[in-house]
XYZ file of C-alpha atoms in Angstrom:
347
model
C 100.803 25.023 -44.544
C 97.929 27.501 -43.862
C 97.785 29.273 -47.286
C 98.395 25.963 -49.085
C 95.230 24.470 -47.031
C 92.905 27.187 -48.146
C 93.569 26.308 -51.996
C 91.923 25.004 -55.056
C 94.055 22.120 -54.515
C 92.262 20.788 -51.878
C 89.038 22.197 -51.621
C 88.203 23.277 -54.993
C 86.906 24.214 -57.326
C 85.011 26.830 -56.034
C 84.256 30.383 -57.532
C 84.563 33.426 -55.835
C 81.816 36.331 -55.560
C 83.040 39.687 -54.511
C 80.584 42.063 -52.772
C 82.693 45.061 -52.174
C 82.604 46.945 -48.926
C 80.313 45.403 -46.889
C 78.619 46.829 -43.757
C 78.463 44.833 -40.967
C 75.846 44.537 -38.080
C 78.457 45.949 -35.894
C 78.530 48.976 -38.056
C 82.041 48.110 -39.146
C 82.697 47.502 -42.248
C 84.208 44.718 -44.139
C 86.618 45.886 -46.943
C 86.328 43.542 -50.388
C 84.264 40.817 -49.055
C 84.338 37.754 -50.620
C 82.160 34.678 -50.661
C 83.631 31.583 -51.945
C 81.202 28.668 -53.287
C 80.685 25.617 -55.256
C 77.495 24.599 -57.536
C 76.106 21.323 -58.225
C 73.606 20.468 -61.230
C 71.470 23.158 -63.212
C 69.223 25.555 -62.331
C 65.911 25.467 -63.832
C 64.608 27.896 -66.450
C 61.933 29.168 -63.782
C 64.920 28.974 -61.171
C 62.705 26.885 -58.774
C 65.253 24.191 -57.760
C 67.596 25.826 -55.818
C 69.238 24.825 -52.629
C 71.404 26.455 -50.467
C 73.945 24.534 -48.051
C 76.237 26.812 -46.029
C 79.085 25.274 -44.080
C 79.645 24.571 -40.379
C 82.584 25.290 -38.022
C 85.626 24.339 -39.653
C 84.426 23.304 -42.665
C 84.389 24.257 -46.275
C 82.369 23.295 -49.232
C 84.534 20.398 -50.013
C 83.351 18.108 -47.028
C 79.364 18.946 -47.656
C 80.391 17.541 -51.518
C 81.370 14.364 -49.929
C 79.056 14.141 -47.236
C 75.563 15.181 -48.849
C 75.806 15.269 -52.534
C 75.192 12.854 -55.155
C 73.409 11.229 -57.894
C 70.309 8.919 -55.940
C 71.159 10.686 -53.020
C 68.577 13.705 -51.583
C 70.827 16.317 -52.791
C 71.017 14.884 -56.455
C 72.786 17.091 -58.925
C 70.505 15.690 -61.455
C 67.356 17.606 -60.273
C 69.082 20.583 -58.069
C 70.621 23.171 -58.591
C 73.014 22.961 -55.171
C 74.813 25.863 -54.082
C 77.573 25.161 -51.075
C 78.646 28.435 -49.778
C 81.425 29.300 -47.168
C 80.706 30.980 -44.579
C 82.420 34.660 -43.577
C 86.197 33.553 -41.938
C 86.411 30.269 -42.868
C 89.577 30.847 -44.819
C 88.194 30.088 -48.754
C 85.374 33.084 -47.785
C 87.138 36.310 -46.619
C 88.891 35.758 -43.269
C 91.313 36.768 -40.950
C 93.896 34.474 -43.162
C 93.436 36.051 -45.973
C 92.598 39.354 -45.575
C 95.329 42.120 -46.473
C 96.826 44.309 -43.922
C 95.950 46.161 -42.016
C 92.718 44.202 -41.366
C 94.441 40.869 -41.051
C 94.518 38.468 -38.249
C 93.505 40.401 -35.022
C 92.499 43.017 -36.785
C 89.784 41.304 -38.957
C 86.590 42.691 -37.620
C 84.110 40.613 -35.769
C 81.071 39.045 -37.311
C 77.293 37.377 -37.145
C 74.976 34.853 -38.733
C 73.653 37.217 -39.709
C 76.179 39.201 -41.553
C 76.341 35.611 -43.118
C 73.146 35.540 -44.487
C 72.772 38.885 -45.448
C 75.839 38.144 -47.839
C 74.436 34.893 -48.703
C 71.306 36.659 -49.628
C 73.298 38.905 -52.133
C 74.941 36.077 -53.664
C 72.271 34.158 -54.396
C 69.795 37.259 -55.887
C 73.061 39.067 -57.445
C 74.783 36.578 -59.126
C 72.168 34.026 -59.301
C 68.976 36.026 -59.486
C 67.380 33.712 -57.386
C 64.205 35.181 -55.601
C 62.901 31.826 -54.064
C 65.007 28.538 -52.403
C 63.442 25.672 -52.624
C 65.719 24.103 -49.903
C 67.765 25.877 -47.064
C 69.740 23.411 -45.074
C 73.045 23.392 -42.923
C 74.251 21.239 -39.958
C 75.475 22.977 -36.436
C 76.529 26.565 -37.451
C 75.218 25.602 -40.850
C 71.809 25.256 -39.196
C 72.039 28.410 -37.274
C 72.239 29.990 -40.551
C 69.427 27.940 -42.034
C 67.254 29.861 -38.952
C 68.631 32.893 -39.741
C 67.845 32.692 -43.292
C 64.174 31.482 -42.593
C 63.476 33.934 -39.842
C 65.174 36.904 -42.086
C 63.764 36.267 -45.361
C 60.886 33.956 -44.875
C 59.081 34.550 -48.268
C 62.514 33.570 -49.580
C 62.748 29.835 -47.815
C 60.683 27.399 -49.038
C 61.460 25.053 -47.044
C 64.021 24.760 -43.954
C 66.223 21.648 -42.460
C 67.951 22.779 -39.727
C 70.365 20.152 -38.831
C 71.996 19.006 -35.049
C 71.922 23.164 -33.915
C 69.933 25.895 -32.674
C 68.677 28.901 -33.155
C 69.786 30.242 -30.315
C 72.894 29.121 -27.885
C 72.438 27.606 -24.700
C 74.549 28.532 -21.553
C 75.985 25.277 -21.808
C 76.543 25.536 -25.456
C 78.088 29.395 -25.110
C 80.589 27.441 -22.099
C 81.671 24.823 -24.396
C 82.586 26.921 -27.596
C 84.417 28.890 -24.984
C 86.314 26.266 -24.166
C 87.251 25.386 -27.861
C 88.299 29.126 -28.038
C 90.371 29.105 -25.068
C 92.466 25.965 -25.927
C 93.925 27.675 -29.050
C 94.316 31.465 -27.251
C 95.647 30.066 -24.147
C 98.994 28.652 -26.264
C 101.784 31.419 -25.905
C 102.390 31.202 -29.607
C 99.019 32.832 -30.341
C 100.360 36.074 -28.694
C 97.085 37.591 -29.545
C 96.259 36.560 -32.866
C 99.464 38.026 -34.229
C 101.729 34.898 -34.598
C 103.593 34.756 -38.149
C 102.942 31.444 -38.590
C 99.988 29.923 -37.862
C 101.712 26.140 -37.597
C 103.738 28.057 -34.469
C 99.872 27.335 -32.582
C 99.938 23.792 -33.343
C 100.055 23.040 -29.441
C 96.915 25.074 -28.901
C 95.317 23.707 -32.077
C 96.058 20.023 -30.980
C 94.259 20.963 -27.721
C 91.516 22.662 -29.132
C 91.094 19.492 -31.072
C 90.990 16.796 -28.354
C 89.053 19.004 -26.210
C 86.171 19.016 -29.733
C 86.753 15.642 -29.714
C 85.848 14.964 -26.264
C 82.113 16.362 -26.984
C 81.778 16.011 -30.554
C 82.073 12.134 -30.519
C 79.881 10.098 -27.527
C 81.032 8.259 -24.789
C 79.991 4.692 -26.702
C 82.136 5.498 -29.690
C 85.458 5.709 -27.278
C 84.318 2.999 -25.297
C 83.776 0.292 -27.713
C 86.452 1.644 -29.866
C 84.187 2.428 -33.084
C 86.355 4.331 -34.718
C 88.249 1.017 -35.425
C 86.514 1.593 -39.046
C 88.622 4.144 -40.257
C 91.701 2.506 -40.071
C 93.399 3.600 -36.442
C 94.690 1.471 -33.837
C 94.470 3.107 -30.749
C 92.128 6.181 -29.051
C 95.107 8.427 -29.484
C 95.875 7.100 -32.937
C 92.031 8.414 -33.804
C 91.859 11.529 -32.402
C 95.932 12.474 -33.270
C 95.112 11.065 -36.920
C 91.771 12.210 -37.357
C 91.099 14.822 -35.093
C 93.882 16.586 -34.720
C 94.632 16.378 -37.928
C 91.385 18.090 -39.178
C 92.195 21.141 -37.407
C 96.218 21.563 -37.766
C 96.444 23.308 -41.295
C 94.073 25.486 -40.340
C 94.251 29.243 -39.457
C 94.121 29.617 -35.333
C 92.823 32.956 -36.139
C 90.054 31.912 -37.971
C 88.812 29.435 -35.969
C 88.224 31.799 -33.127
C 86.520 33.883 -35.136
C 84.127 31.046 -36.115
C 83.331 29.879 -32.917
C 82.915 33.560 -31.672
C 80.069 33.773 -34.128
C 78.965 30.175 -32.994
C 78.711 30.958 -29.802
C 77.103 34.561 -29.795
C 74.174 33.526 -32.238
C 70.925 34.367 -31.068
C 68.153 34.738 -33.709
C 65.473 36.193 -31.435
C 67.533 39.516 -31.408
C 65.643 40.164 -35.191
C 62.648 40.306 -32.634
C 64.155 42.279 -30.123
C 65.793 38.977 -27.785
C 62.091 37.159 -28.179
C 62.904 34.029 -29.955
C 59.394 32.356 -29.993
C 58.561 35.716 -31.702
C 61.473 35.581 -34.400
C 60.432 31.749 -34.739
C 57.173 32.280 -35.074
C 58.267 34.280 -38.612
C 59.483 31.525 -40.342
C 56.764 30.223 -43.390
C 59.173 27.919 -45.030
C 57.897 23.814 -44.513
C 60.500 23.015 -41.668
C 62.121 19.961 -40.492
C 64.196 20.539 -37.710
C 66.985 17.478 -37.413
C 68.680 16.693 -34.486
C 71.164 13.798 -33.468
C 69.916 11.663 -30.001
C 73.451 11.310 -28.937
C 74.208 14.940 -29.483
C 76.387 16.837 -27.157
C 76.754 20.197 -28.305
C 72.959 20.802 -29.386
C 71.237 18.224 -27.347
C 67.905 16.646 -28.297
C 65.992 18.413 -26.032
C 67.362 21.498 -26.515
C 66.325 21.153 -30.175
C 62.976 19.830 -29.190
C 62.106 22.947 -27.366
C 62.915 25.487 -30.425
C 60.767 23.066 -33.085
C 57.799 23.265 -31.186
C 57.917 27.040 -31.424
C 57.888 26.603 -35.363
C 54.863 27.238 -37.091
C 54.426 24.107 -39.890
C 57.382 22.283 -38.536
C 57.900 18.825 -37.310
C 61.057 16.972 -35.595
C 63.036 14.041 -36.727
C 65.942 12.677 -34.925
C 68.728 9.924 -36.086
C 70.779 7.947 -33.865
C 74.321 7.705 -34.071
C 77.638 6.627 -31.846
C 79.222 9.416 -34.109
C 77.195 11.677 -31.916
C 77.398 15.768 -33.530
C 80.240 14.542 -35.901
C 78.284 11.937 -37.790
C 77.675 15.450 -39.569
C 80.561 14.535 -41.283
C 79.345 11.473 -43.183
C 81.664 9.058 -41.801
C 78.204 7.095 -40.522
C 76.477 4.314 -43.133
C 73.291 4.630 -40.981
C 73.216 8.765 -40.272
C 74.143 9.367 -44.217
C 70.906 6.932 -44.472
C 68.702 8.386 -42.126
C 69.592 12.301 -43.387
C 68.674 11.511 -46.856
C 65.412 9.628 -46.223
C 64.307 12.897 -44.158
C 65.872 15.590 -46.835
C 63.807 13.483 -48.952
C 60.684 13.657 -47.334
C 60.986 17.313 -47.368
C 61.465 18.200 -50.386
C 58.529 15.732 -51.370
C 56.212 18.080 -49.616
């Protein structure tokens, strides 16, 4: 199921771009990394359109399609050049699925955002030759990339949208990601990492996902039963069907490694742990995004790291969906997001 998930089939097409060895911030290295990645529309002659979208926990470059991009939409094909890249272990990028022994599975070396970005940065001056973005955006540990990338290379970003996530984790935030992680570890089938089949987790995976769901949707949404929309009958229908579901044919192994990079990102270490310092970098136009009825990045939370932005203003959106309207499954948040994407990129 795993290795049939992680396919063309599904998610593509994407391309692949192999960087070799590739040194981590660890100091380990990562043998024959590869970045997998989808474009949308042309780039211009003077290469001045180009966005960059990175993907979020769980996701691939297949959902942001769906979710962000279209003709009339912000993201339009017809006047960007969109490039949707997947981030380090999410199964289509290089990952603990993937990977051949011996550094498979529990054995795949840890990563960072920044490791991310550093690849990111390679793909898109390598094979792209792209020496300025005219749009960085991502959504949760998409936007903790989008800070890295502005805070990193800020004569690089023209402009920023950091969407529903921060730049740096909260206690609370670092306590719930461990929770995610511990739902799938805690299963007996893990055994470390070093099951030989990753649908032998499925118990941990369908806790990890009811557990996501718990936080990821709001209150209101269970309460008044909003996810009648999409077709399911019953609370356990939704998050069995939709939920759980999401999260089954994927790799137990990789997920853990996402959400350890999720919840260890800090961008203020590029200024020595002083994030108002690191923040204070960025030169890219920013428009920091955040969700009212968040749970995992909280408005205020968000709030707090904007105001430390030079050139940078706040928008918020409403939603029942709460963080997962990220998704697109919202009429009113896939509204909202494009009249603000919009008003960036007007600027």
């Amino acid at each position: 199921m795993t290795k049939a998930y992680y396919s063309q089939d599904i998610h593509g097409p994407f391309e692949t771009f192999d960087l070799g060895d590739f040194e981590l911030e660890s100091g380990a290295t990562l043998r024959g990394l590869k970045l997998s990645y989808a474009t949308f529309g042309t780039l211009a002659a003077d290469k001045s359109n180009a966005i960059l979208f990175p993907t979020w926990y769980s996701g691939t470059n297949k959902i942001l399609e769906w979710a962000y991009i279209g003709p009339g939409r912000a993201l339009d094909p017809e006047k960007y050049f969109i490039i949707l890249v997947n981030q380090i272990g999410n199964g289509l990028s290089s990952a603990p699925s993937n990977t051949p022994s011996p550094f498979n599975a529990a054995r795949f070396p840890q990563v960072t955002i920044g490791d991310d970005v550093r690849a990111q940065h390679r793909l898109v001056t390598e094979k792209f030759g792209i020496a300025s973005l005219a749009l960085v955006l991502g959504g949760s540990m998409g936007a903790q990339q989008t800070f890295e990338w502005a805070v990193r290379f800020p004569d690089v970003v023209r402009r920023a949208a950091p969407i529903a996530g921060t730049a740096r984790g909260t206690v609370h935030n670092r306590l719930l990601v461990e929770t995610f992680i511990d739902a799938i570890t805690s299963d007996p089938a893990f055994d470390g990492g070093w099951y030989r089949d990753a649908g032998e987790v499925h118990r941990g995976l369908r806790r990890h996902g009811r557990v996501f769901a718990a936080s990821g949707f709001t209150q209101d949404l269970f309460n008044t039963a909003g996810w009648r929309g999409l077709g399911f009958s019953t609370t356990d229908h939704f998050v069995t069907g939709f939920v759980e579901n999401h999260f089954l044919p994927q790799d137990p192994n990789n997920l853990v490694l996402l959400a350890t990079k999720w919840r260890n990102n800090d961008v203020g270490r590029l200024a020595g742990g002083d994030l108002a310092a690191a923040l204070a970098r960025i030169k890219a136009k920013t428009l920091v995004i955040a969700i009212e009825e968040d749970v995992f990045f909280p408005l205020k939370d968000i709030a707090a790291e904007q105001a430390l932005i030079p050139d940078s203003a706040l928008r918020t959106i409403s939603s029942v969906w709460g963080h997962l309207a990220l998704f697109g499954v919202d009429a009113g948040y896939n509204t909202a997001i494009d009249a603000h994407l919009a008003e960036l990129l007007a600027n």
